[in-house]
C-alpha atoms as a PDB file:
ATOM      1  CA  UNK A   1      53.831   9.646 -70.555  1.00  0.00           C
ATOM      2  CA  UNK A   2      53.023  13.472 -71.668  1.00  0.00           C
ATOM      3  CA  UNK A   3      53.063  16.927 -68.836  1.00  0.00           C
ATOM      4  CA  UNK A   4      50.860  18.491 -69.354  1.00  0.00           C
ATOM      5  CA  UNK A   5      50.514  22.477 -67.541  1.00  0.00           C
ATOM      6  CA  UNK A   6      47.780  24.437 -70.252  1.00  0.00           C
ATOM      7  CA  UNK A   7      44.766  23.614 -69.615  1.00  0.00           C
ATOM      8  CA  UNK A   8      44.239  24.594 -74.005  1.00  0.00           C
ATOM      9  CA  UNK A   9      46.773  22.459 -74.439  1.00  0.00           C
ATOM     10  CA  UNK A  10      44.849  19.504 -71.764  1.00  0.00           C
ATOM     11  CA  UNK A  11      42.007  20.422 -73.831  1.00  0.00           C
ATOM     12  CA  UNK A  12      42.945  19.776 -77.848  1.00  0.00           C
ATOM     13  CA  UNK A  13      44.709  16.700 -76.454  1.00  0.00           C
ATOM     14  CA  UNK A  14      41.742  14.877 -74.631  1.00  0.00           C
ATOM     15  CA  UNK A  15      39.506  16.451 -77.439  1.00  0.00           C
ATOM     16  CA  UNK A  16      41.500  13.833 -80.036  1.00  0.00           C
ATOM     17  CA  UNK A  17      40.781  11.137 -77.078  1.00  0.00           C
ATOM     18  CA  UNK A  18      36.517  11.921 -76.758  1.00  0.00           C
ATOM     19  CA  UNK A  19      36.432  11.807 -80.782  1.00  0.00           C
ATOM     20  CA  UNK A  20      37.884   7.970 -81.037  1.00  0.00           C
ATOM     21  CA  UNK A  21      35.405   7.416 -78.294  1.00  0.00           C
ATOM     22  CA  UNK A  22      37.414   6.493 -75.774  1.00  0.00           C
ATOM     23  CA  UNK A  23      36.853   6.023 -72.396  1.00  0.00           C
ATOM     24  CA  UNK A  24      38.275   9.086 -69.715  1.00  0.00           C
ATOM     25  CA  UNK A  25      39.130   8.124 -66.279  1.00  0.00           C
ATOM     26  CA  UNK A  26      40.448  11.314 -64.148  1.00  0.00           C
ATOM     27  CA  UNK A  27      42.364  11.342 -60.490  1.00  0.00           C
ATOM     28  CA  UNK A  28      42.418  15.028 -59.643  1.00  0.00           C
ATOM     29  CA  UNK A  29      44.916  14.795 -55.844  1.00  0.00           C
ATOM     30  CA  UNK A  30      47.670  17.729 -54.753  1.00  0.00           C
ATOM     31  CA  UNK A  31      50.541  15.688 -55.257  1.00  0.00           C
ATOM     32  CA  UNK A  32      53.012  14.555 -52.877  1.00  0.00           C
ATOM     33  CA  UNK A  33      51.704  10.799 -54.434  1.00  0.00           C
ATOM     34  CA  UNK A  34      51.880   7.633 -51.650  1.00  0.00           C
ATOM     35  CA  UNK A  35      50.889   4.466 -52.786  1.00  0.00           C
ATOM     36  CA  UNK A  36      47.511   5.552 -52.279  1.00  0.00           C
ATOM     37  CA  UNK A  37      47.271   7.462 -54.494  1.00  0.00           C
ATOM     38  CA  UNK A  38      48.887   5.570 -57.257  1.00  0.00           C
ATOM     39  CA  UNK A  39      46.751   2.425 -56.006  1.00  0.00           C
ATOM     40  CA  UNK A  40      43.883   4.637 -57.421  1.00  0.00           C
ATOM     41  CA  UNK A  41      45.433   6.109 -59.971  1.00  0.00           C
ATOM     42  CA  UNK A  42      45.914   2.127 -61.395  1.00  0.00           C
ATOM     43  CA  UNK A  43      42.228   1.370 -61.239  1.00  0.00           C
ATOM     44  CA  UNK A  44      41.731   4.648 -63.930  1.00  0.00           C
ATOM     45  CA  UNK A  45      44.567   2.681 -66.186  1.00  0.00           C
ATOM     46  CA  UNK A  46      42.488  -0.753 -66.023  1.00  0.00           C
ATOM     47  CA  UNK A  47      39.366   0.870 -65.936  1.00  0.00           C
ATOM     48  CA  UNK A  48      39.566   3.447 -69.106  1.00  0.00           C
ATOM     49  CA  UNK A  49      41.452   3.781 -72.177  1.00  0.00           C
ATOM     50  CA  UNK A  50      42.951   6.999 -70.882  1.00  0.00           C
ATOM     51  CA  UNK A  51      43.648   8.347 -67.248  1.00  0.00           C
ATOM     52  CA  UNK A  52      44.646  11.832 -66.479  1.00  0.00           C
ATOM     53  CA  UNK A  53      46.434  12.308 -63.070  1.00  0.00           C
ATOM     54  CA  UNK A  54      46.614  16.298 -61.826  1.00  0.00           C
ATOM     55  CA  UNK A  55      48.575  17.550 -59.713  1.00  0.00           C
ATOM     56  CA  UNK A  56      47.924  20.903 -58.165  1.00  0.00           C
ATOM     57  CA  UNK A  57      47.376  22.168 -54.240  1.00  0.00           C
ATOM     58  CA  UNK A  58      44.387  24.397 -54.801  1.00  0.00           C
ATOM     59  CA  UNK A  59      45.175  27.278 -52.722  1.00  0.00           C
ATOM     60  CA  UNK A  60      41.409  27.367 -52.765  1.00  0.00           C
ATOM     61  CA  UNK A  61      41.215  25.018 -50.756  1.00  0.00           C
ATOM     62  CA  UNK A  62      43.448  26.056 -47.530  1.00  0.00           C
ATOM     63  CA  UNK A  63      41.794  28.168 -44.579  1.00  0.00           C
ATOM     64  CA  UNK A  64      45.393  28.474 -42.812  1.00  0.00           C
ATOM     65  CA  UNK A  65      48.062  30.087 -44.886  1.00  0.00           C
ATOM     66  CA  UNK A  66      50.406  27.865 -43.295  1.00  0.00           C
ATOM     67  CA  UNK A  67      49.134  24.815 -43.719  1.00  0.00           C
ATOM     68  CA  UNK A  68      49.398  25.882 -47.490  1.00  0.00           C
ATOM     69  CA  UNK A  69      52.724  26.653 -47.231  1.00  0.00           C
ATOM     70  CA  UNK A  70      53.969  23.344 -46.334  1.00  0.00           C
ATOM     71  CA  UNK A  71      52.522  21.174 -48.138  1.00  0.00           C
ATOM     72  CA  UNK A  72      54.640  18.772 -49.454  1.00  0.00           C
ATOM     73  CA  UNK A  73      55.193  19.424 -53.630  1.00  0.00           C
ATOM     74  CA  UNK A  74      57.169  17.484 -55.807  1.00  0.00           C
ATOM     75  CA  UNK A  75      55.711  17.525 -59.261  1.00  0.00           C
ATOM     76  CA  UNK A  76      58.435  15.654 -61.453  1.00  0.00           C
ATOM     77  CA  UNK A  77      58.301  13.114 -58.233  1.00  0.00           C
ATOM     78  CA  UNK A  78      55.389  12.681 -58.413  1.00  0.00           C
ATOM     79  CA  UNK A  79      55.221  12.577 -63.137  1.00  0.00           C
ATOM     80  CA  UNK A  80      57.535  10.523 -62.639  1.00  0.00           C
ATOM     81  CA  UNK A  81      55.246   7.989 -60.306  1.00  0.00           C
ATOM     82  CA  UNK A  82      52.315   8.714 -62.491  1.00  0.00           C
ATOM     83  CA  UNK A  83      54.011   7.278 -65.636  1.00  0.00           C
ATOM     84  CA  UNK A  84      55.546   4.079 -63.534  1.00  0.00           C
ATOM     85  CA  UNK A  85      51.535   2.447 -63.510  1.00  0.00           C
ATOM     86  CA  UNK A  86      50.831   3.633 -67.059  1.00  0.00           C
ATOM     87  CA  UNK A  87      49.245   6.908 -66.767  1.00  0.00           C
ATOM     88  CA  UNK A  88      48.455   8.910 -70.184  1.00  0.00           C
ATOM     89  CA  UNK A  89      48.580  12.142 -68.802  1.00  0.00           C
ATOM     90  CA  UNK A  90      49.192  14.421 -65.980  1.00  0.00           C
ATOM     91  CA  UNK A  91      47.673  17.734 -65.801  1.00  0.00           C
ATOM     92  CA  UNK A  92      50.353  20.273 -63.614  1.00  0.00           C
ATOM     93  CA  UNK A  93      49.534  23.435 -64.388  1.00  0.00           C
ATOM     94  CA  UNK A  94      50.579  26.549 -61.886  1.00  0.00           C
ATOM     95  CA  UNK A  95      47.097  28.841 -59.529  1.00  0.00           C
ATOM     96  CA  UNK A  96      47.577  31.714 -61.646  1.00  0.00           C
ATOM     97  CA  UNK A  97      47.578  28.972 -65.234  1.00  0.00           C
ATOM     98  CA  UNK A  98      44.032  27.472 -63.703  1.00  0.00           C
ATOM     99  CA  UNK A  99      42.632  30.457 -62.029  1.00  0.00           C
ATOM    100  CA  UNK A 100      41.833  33.714 -63.554  1.00  0.00           C
ATOM    101  CA  UNK A 101      42.235  36.868 -60.379  1.00  0.00           C
ATOM    102  CA  UNK A 102      38.732  37.268 -59.939  1.00  0.00           C
ATOM    103  CA  UNK A 103      38.286  33.299 -58.926  1.00  0.00           C
ATOM    104  CA  UNK A 104      40.853  33.708 -57.197  1.00  0.00           C
ATOM    105  CA  UNK A 105      38.967  36.960 -55.534  1.00  0.00           C
ATOM    106  CA  UNK A 106      36.078  35.623 -54.805  1.00  0.00           C
ATOM    107  CA  UNK A 107      34.878  33.311 -52.884  1.00  0.00           C
ATOM    108  CA  UNK A 108      33.419  30.624 -54.162  1.00  0.00           C
ATOM    109  CA  UNK A 109      30.071  29.559 -53.462  1.00  0.00           C
ATOM    110  CA  UNK A 110      28.239  26.083 -52.746  1.00  0.00           C
ATOM    111  CA  UNK A 111      24.433  24.792 -51.774  1.00  0.00           C
ATOM    112  CA  UNK A 112      26.455  21.526 -49.656  1.00  0.00           C
ATOM    113  CA  UNK A 113      22.764  20.662 -48.318  1.00  0.00           C
ATOM    114  CA  UNK A 114      24.095  20.993 -44.692  1.00  0.00           C
ATOM    115  CA  UNK A 115      27.333  18.150 -45.887  1.00  0.00           C
ATOM    116  CA  UNK A 116      30.014  21.803 -44.483  1.00  0.00           C
ATOM    117  CA  UNK A 117      28.349  22.027 -40.817  1.00  0.00           C
ATOM    118  CA  UNK A 118      29.511  19.092 -39.877  1.00  0.00           C
ATOM    119  CA  UNK A 119      33.386  17.665 -39.259  1.00  0.00           C
ATOM    120  CA  UNK A 120      35.666  18.862 -41.304  1.00  0.00           C
ATOM    121  CA  UNK A 121      33.378  21.800 -41.893  1.00  0.00           C
ATOM    122  CA  UNK A 122      33.455  22.503 -38.562  1.00  0.00           C
ATOM    123  CA  UNK A 123      37.601  22.800 -37.966  1.00  0.00           C
ATOM    124  CA  UNK A 124      37.924  24.518 -41.173  1.00  0.00           C
ATOM    125  CA  UNK A 125      35.400  26.860 -42.801  1.00  0.00           C
ATOM    126  CA  UNK A 126      35.596  27.574 -46.106  1.00  0.00           C
ATOM    127  CA  UNK A 127      37.477  24.488 -47.364  1.00  0.00           C
ATOM    128  CA  UNK A 128      34.931  22.779 -49.039  1.00  0.00           C
ATOM    129  CA  UNK A 129      34.540  25.787 -51.487  1.00  0.00           C
ATOM    130  CA  UNK A 130      37.888  25.197 -51.891  1.00  0.00           C
ATOM    131  CA  UNK A 131      37.778  21.909 -53.215  1.00  0.00           C
ATOM    132  CA  UNK A 132      33.617  21.531 -55.307  1.00  0.00           C
ATOM    133  CA  UNK A 133      35.490  24.913 -57.139  1.00  0.00           C
ATOM    134  CA  UNK A 134      38.787  22.851 -57.880  1.00  0.00           C
ATOM    135  CA  UNK A 135      37.106  20.222 -59.314  1.00  0.00           C
ATOM    136  CA  UNK A 136      34.191  21.012 -59.970  1.00  0.00           C
ATOM    137  CA  UNK A 137      36.457  23.023 -62.830  1.00  0.00           C
ATOM    138  CA  UNK A 138      38.569  20.572 -63.322  1.00  0.00           C
ATOM    139  CA  UNK A 139      35.501  18.292 -64.359  1.00  0.00           C
ATOM    140  CA  UNK A 140      34.812  20.494 -67.063  1.00  0.00           C
ATOM    141  CA  UNK A 141      38.631  21.005 -68.116  1.00  0.00           C
ATOM    142  CA  UNK A 142      38.558  16.910 -68.545  1.00  0.00           C
ATOM    143  CA  UNK A 143      35.093  15.983 -68.074  1.00  0.00           C
ATOM    144  CA  UNK A 144      35.435  11.929 -67.649  1.00  0.00           C
ATOM    145  CA  UNK A 145      33.632   8.996 -67.585  1.00  0.00           C
ATOM    146  CA  UNK A 146      34.668   8.217 -64.118  1.00  0.00           C
ATOM    147  CA  UNK A 147      36.357   9.373 -61.736  1.00  0.00           C
ATOM    148  CA  UNK A 148      38.621   8.083 -58.605  1.00  0.00           C
ATOM    149  CA  UNK A 149      38.306   8.897 -55.219  1.00  0.00           C
ATOM    150  CA  UNK A 150      39.841   7.541 -52.094  1.00  0.00           C
ATOM    151  CA  UNK A 151      37.460   7.001 -48.803  1.00  0.00           C
ATOM    152  CA  UNK A 152      40.224   8.355 -46.850  1.00  0.00           C
ATOM    153  CA  UNK A 153      38.718  11.840 -47.438  1.00  0.00           C
ATOM    154  CA  UNK A 154      35.153  10.718 -46.581  1.00  0.00           C
ATOM    155  CA  UNK A 155      32.881  13.885 -45.890  1.00  0.00           C
ATOM    156  CA  UNK A 156      34.457  14.650 -49.328  1.00  0.00           C
ATOM    157  CA  UNK A 157      33.768  12.143 -50.849  1.00  0.00           C
ATOM    158  CA  UNK A 158      30.441  12.573 -49.700  1.00  0.00           C
ATOM    159  CA  UNK A 159      30.288  16.372 -50.821  1.00  0.00           C
ATOM    160  CA  UNK A 160      32.010  15.923 -54.615  1.00  0.00           C
ATOM    161  CA  UNK A 161      28.890  12.713 -55.050  1.00  0.00           C
ATOM    162  CA  UNK A 162      26.867  15.634 -54.126  1.00  0.00           C
ATOM    163  CA  UNK A 163      27.970  18.465 -56.607  1.00  0.00           C
ATOM    164  CA  UNK A 164      27.992  15.677 -59.560  1.00  0.00           C
ATOM    165  CA  UNK A 165      23.812  15.152 -58.454  1.00  0.00           C
ATOM    166  CA  UNK A 166      23.453  19.187 -58.438  1.00  0.00           C
ATOM    167  CA  UNK A 167      25.615  20.580 -61.646  1.00  0.00           C
ATOM    168  CA  UNK A 168      24.843  18.072 -63.963  1.00  0.00           C
ATOM    169  CA  UNK A 169      28.144  16.495 -64.068  1.00  0.00           C
ATOM    170  CA  UNK A 170      27.371  12.144 -66.506  1.00  0.00           C
ATOM    171  CA  UNK A 171      30.171  10.903 -64.866  1.00  0.00           C
ATOM    172  CA  UNK A 172      30.619   7.384 -62.452  1.00  0.00           C
ATOM    173  CA  UNK A 173      32.102   8.541 -59.050  1.00  0.00           C
ATOM    174  CA  UNK A 174      34.407   6.000 -58.266  1.00  0.00           C
ATOM    175  CA  UNK A 175      35.015   5.585 -54.316  1.00  0.00           C
ATOM    176  CA  UNK A 176      38.007   3.528 -53.838  1.00  0.00           C
ATOM    177  CA  UNK A 177      39.415   2.190 -49.820  1.00  0.00           C
ATOM    178  CA  UNK A 178      41.486   3.389 -47.541  1.00  0.00           C
ATOM    179  CA  UNK A 179      45.294   2.276 -48.455  1.00  0.00           C
ATOM    180  CA  UNK A 180      46.966   1.782 -45.375  1.00  0.00           C
ATOM    181  CA  UNK A 181      50.666   0.758 -44.065  1.00  0.00           C
ATOM    182  CA  UNK A 182      50.810  -2.739 -42.178  1.00  0.00           C
ATOM    183  CA  UNK A 183      51.114  -1.351 -39.304  1.00  0.00           C
ATOM    184  CA  UNK A 184      47.779   0.628 -40.499  1.00  0.00           C
ATOM    185  CA  UNK A 185      48.199   4.098 -40.933  1.00  0.00           C
ATOM    186  CA  UNK A 186      45.481   5.228 -42.753  1.00  0.00           C
ATOM    187  CA  UNK A 187      48.467   6.652 -46.239  1.00  0.00           C
ATOM    188  CA  UNK A 188      48.641  10.595 -46.255  1.00  0.00           C
ATOM    189  CA  UNK A 189      50.915  12.842 -48.191  1.00  0.00           C
ATOM    190  CA  UNK A 190      51.292  14.180 -44.480  1.00  0.00           C
ATOM    191  CA  UNK A 191      53.275  11.351 -42.922  1.00  0.00           C
ATOM    192  CA  UNK A 192      55.351  12.635 -44.441  1.00  0.00           C
ATOM    193  CA  UNK A 193      55.571  15.719 -41.902  1.00  0.00           C
ATOM    194  CA  UNK A 194      56.227  13.078 -39.668  1.00  0.00           C
ATOM    195  CA  UNK A 195      59.433  11.953 -37.229  1.00  0.00           C
ATOM    196  CA  UNK A 196      59.659   7.616 -37.416  1.00  0.00           C
ATOM    197  CA  UNK A 197      58.682   8.548 -33.269  1.00  0.00           C
ATOM    198  CA  UNK A 198      55.229  10.169 -34.451  1.00  0.00           C
ATOM    199  CA  UNK A 199      54.891   7.762 -37.725  1.00  0.00           C
ATOM    200  CA  UNK A 200      54.475   4.462 -35.229  1.00  0.00           C
ATOM    201  CA  UNK A 201      53.015   7.034 -32.156  1.00  0.00           C
ATOM    202  CA  UNK A 202      50.357   7.553 -35.186  1.00  0.00           C
ATOM    203  CA  UNK A 203      49.383   3.599 -35.745  1.00  0.00           C
ATOM    204  CA  UNK A 204      48.027   4.150 -32.764  1.00  0.00           C
ATOM    205  CA  UNK A 205      44.704   6.129 -34.152  1.00  0.00           C
ATOM    206  CA  UNK A 206      43.389   2.228 -36.362  1.00  0.00           C
ATOM    207  CA  UNK A 207      44.210   0.202 -33.679  1.00  0.00           C
ATOM    208  CA  UNK A 208      42.389   2.343 -31.450  1.00  0.00           C
ATOM    209  CA  UNK A 209      39.271   2.853 -34.049  1.00  0.00           C
ATOM    210  CA  UNK A 210      39.590  -1.158 -34.976  1.00  0.00           C
ATOM    211  CA  UNK A 211      39.605  -2.615 -31.114  1.00  0.00           C
ATOM    212  CA  UNK A 212      36.020  -0.049 -30.572  1.00  0.00           C
ATOM    213  CA  UNK A 213      34.290  -2.039 -33.336  1.00  0.00           C
ATOM    214  CA  UNK A 214      35.023  -4.513 -31.083  1.00  0.00           C
ATOM    215  CA  UNK A 215      32.035  -2.715 -28.989  1.00  0.00           C
ATOM    216  CA  UNK A 216      29.367  -2.317 -31.734  1.00  0.00           C
ATOM    217  CA  UNK A 217      26.579  -2.601 -30.034  1.00  0.00           C
ATOM    218  CA  UNK A 218      27.228  -3.804 -26.799  1.00  0.00           C
ATOM    219  CA  UNK A 219      27.533  -0.454 -25.464  1.00  0.00           C
ATOM    220  CA  UNK A 220      26.100   2.789 -26.135  1.00  0.00           C
ATOM    221  CA  UNK A 221      26.978   5.476 -28.719  1.00  0.00           C
ATOM    222  CA  UNK A 222      27.761   8.398 -26.497  1.00  0.00           C
ATOM    223  CA  UNK A 223      30.107   5.346 -24.110  1.00  0.00           C
ATOM    224  CA  UNK A 224      31.360   4.088 -27.643  1.00  0.00           C
ATOM    225  CA  UNK A 225      32.460   7.880 -28.934  1.00  0.00           C
ATOM    226  CA  UNK A 226      34.003   8.922 -25.203  1.00  0.00           C
ATOM    227  CA  UNK A 227      35.984   6.050 -24.963  1.00  0.00           C
ATOM    228  CA  UNK A 228      37.731   5.826 -28.492  1.00  0.00           C
ATOM    229  CA  UNK A 229      38.138   9.575 -27.641  1.00  0.00           C
ATOM    230  CA  UNK A 230      39.999   8.486 -24.172  1.00  0.00           C
ATOM    231  CA  UNK A 231      42.171   5.732 -25.369  1.00  0.00           C
ATOM    232  CA  UNK A 232      43.510   7.801 -28.759  1.00  0.00           C
ATOM    233  CA  UNK A 233      44.351  10.759 -25.637  1.00  0.00           C
ATOM    234  CA  UNK A 234      46.288   8.058 -23.469  1.00  0.00           C
ATOM    235  CA  UNK A 235      48.769   8.316 -25.694  1.00  0.00           C
ATOM    236  CA  UNK A 236      51.345  10.760 -25.319  1.00  0.00           C
ATOM    237  CA  UNK A 237      51.681  12.863 -28.507  1.00  0.00           C
ATOM    238  CA  UNK A 238      47.878  12.079 -29.974  1.00  0.00           C
ATOM    239  CA  UNK A 239      45.449  15.272 -29.778  1.00  0.00           C
ATOM    240  CA  UNK A 240      41.754  13.942 -31.354  1.00  0.00           C
ATOM    241  CA  UNK A 241      40.100  17.203 -32.615  1.00  0.00           C
ATOM    242  CA  UNK A 242      37.190  15.810 -33.200  1.00  0.00           C
ATOM    243  CA  UNK A 243      35.376  12.687 -33.379  1.00  0.00           C
ATOM    244  CA  UNK A 244      31.928  12.049 -35.012  1.00  0.00           C
ATOM    245  CA  UNK A 245      29.899   8.257 -35.410  1.00  0.00           C
ATOM    246  CA  UNK A 246      27.725   9.134 -38.543  1.00  0.00           C
ATOM    247  CA  UNK A 247      25.806   8.279 -40.872  1.00  0.00           C
ATOM    248  CA  UNK A 248      27.569   7.941 -43.943  1.00  0.00           C
ATOM    249  CA  UNK A 249      25.093   8.815 -45.945  1.00  0.00           C
ATOM    250  CA  UNK A 250      23.883  11.557 -44.297  1.00  0.00           C
ATOM    251  CA  UNK A 251      26.873  13.120 -41.912  1.00  0.00           C
ATOM    252  CA  UNK A 252      24.861  12.623 -39.343  1.00  0.00           C
ATOM    253  CA  UNK A 253      25.190  11.420 -36.013  1.00  0.00           C
ATOM    254  CA  UNK A 254      23.327   8.605 -34.653  1.00  0.00           C
ATOM    255  CA  UNK A 255      22.304   8.400 -31.054  1.00  0.00           C
ATOM    256  CA  UNK A 256      21.724   4.927 -31.604  1.00  0.00           C
ATOM    257  CA  UNK A 257      23.515   2.097 -33.105  1.00  0.00           C
ATOM    258  CA  UNK A 258      19.468   1.506 -34.654  1.00  0.00           C
ATOM    259  CA  UNK A 259      19.208   4.150 -36.252  1.00  0.00           C
ATOM    260  CA  UNK A 260      20.610   3.691 -39.778  1.00  0.00           C
ATOM    261  CA  UNK A 261      22.153   0.838 -40.892  1.00  0.00           C
ATOM    262  CA  UNK A 262      25.307   2.693 -42.608  1.00  0.00           C
ATOM    263  CA  UNK A 263      27.532   4.161 -39.379  1.00  0.00           C
ATOM    264  CA  UNK A 264      30.926   5.486 -39.832  1.00  0.00           C
ATOM    265  CA  UNK A 265      33.102   7.127 -37.730  1.00  0.00           C
ATOM    266  CA  UNK A 266      35.294  10.183 -38.610  1.00  0.00           C
ATOM    267  CA  UNK A 267      38.048  10.576 -37.156  1.00  0.00           C
ATOM    268  CA  UNK A 268      40.498  14.465 -36.861  1.00  0.00           C
ATOM    269  CA  UNK A 269      44.014  13.663 -34.654  1.00  0.00           C
ATOM    270  CA  UNK A 270      47.100  16.395 -34.047  1.00  0.00           C
ATOM    271  CA  UNK A 271      49.888  14.347 -33.860  1.00  0.00           C
ATOM    272  CA  UNK A 272      51.959  16.863 -32.823  1.00  0.00           C
ATOM    273  CA  UNK A 273      51.301  19.628 -34.593  1.00  0.00           C
ATOM    274  CA  UNK A 274      50.731  17.835 -38.447  1.00  0.00           C
ATOM    275  CA  UNK A 275      46.184  17.217 -38.503  1.00  0.00           C
ATOM    276  CA  UNK A 276      45.629  13.296 -39.219  1.00  0.00           C
ATOM    277  CA  UNK A 277      42.227  12.258 -40.606  1.00  0.00           C
ATOM    278  CA  UNK A 278      40.805   8.527 -40.527  1.00  0.00           C
ATOM    279  CA  UNK A 279      37.577   6.746 -40.585  1.00  0.00           C
ATOM    280  CA  UNK A 280      36.495   3.040 -40.079  1.00  0.00           C
ATOM    281  CA  UNK A 281      33.044   1.463 -40.609  1.00  0.00           C
ATOM    282  CA  UNK A 282      31.152   1.094 -36.812  1.00  0.00           C
ATOM    283  CA  UNK A 283      27.532  -0.625 -38.756  1.00  0.00           C
END
């Protein structure tokens, strides 16, 4: 495995691979890797001739400076984990290497088609501008055959699919199922910020979502929406920021179970001061 910190070096290595007409699998991450990331990395390794993983805490997608400063970082440990699963190249640039001064100072603009106006977009203004900025730049740099994203970040995956279509990237976006602990807690880099007691408490998020599936079609969408929020908030130490029941393709809220054949419940919950996201397919 090679650990690369300069874009020019990565391009040179990949140019050689492309001359051999080799497929390239790519996984963009912000580091602090857990088994969920490694599951995606294994797919990239197994399904392509060359696998590339970026490890870069992207400053332009954080609207909260404290959140950026406290985001866990350990590039050496991440590189070790990726080496063990067979990843070929790890790209870990600094912000000054990756972005120009102009890119850092000016807001990146993109036509999201409304996908940024709901859920995370309402509570983290500018977040998805930064996501599209960094991922589009990485796609141009890596020019992958396939790129892998987890379905835990459900809204982000929908936005990346739109970005690929609008910008005309020639690659396959591979959505991968949420990886969970035995307890049901969705794996997340932010879990490292939880105390042991909070980790146990946070398992109630998925437990409530899973139970709510039993009532799909038996109660109205609004009743299920309200009861899910109430059930999560019932646990002292958990507070729902939002819960939306949406069309899995458009991310628009649904009002009836027969509005679409693909319905997903998406939630963000504060466990103490740690912000956790999760989702579940309801239909």
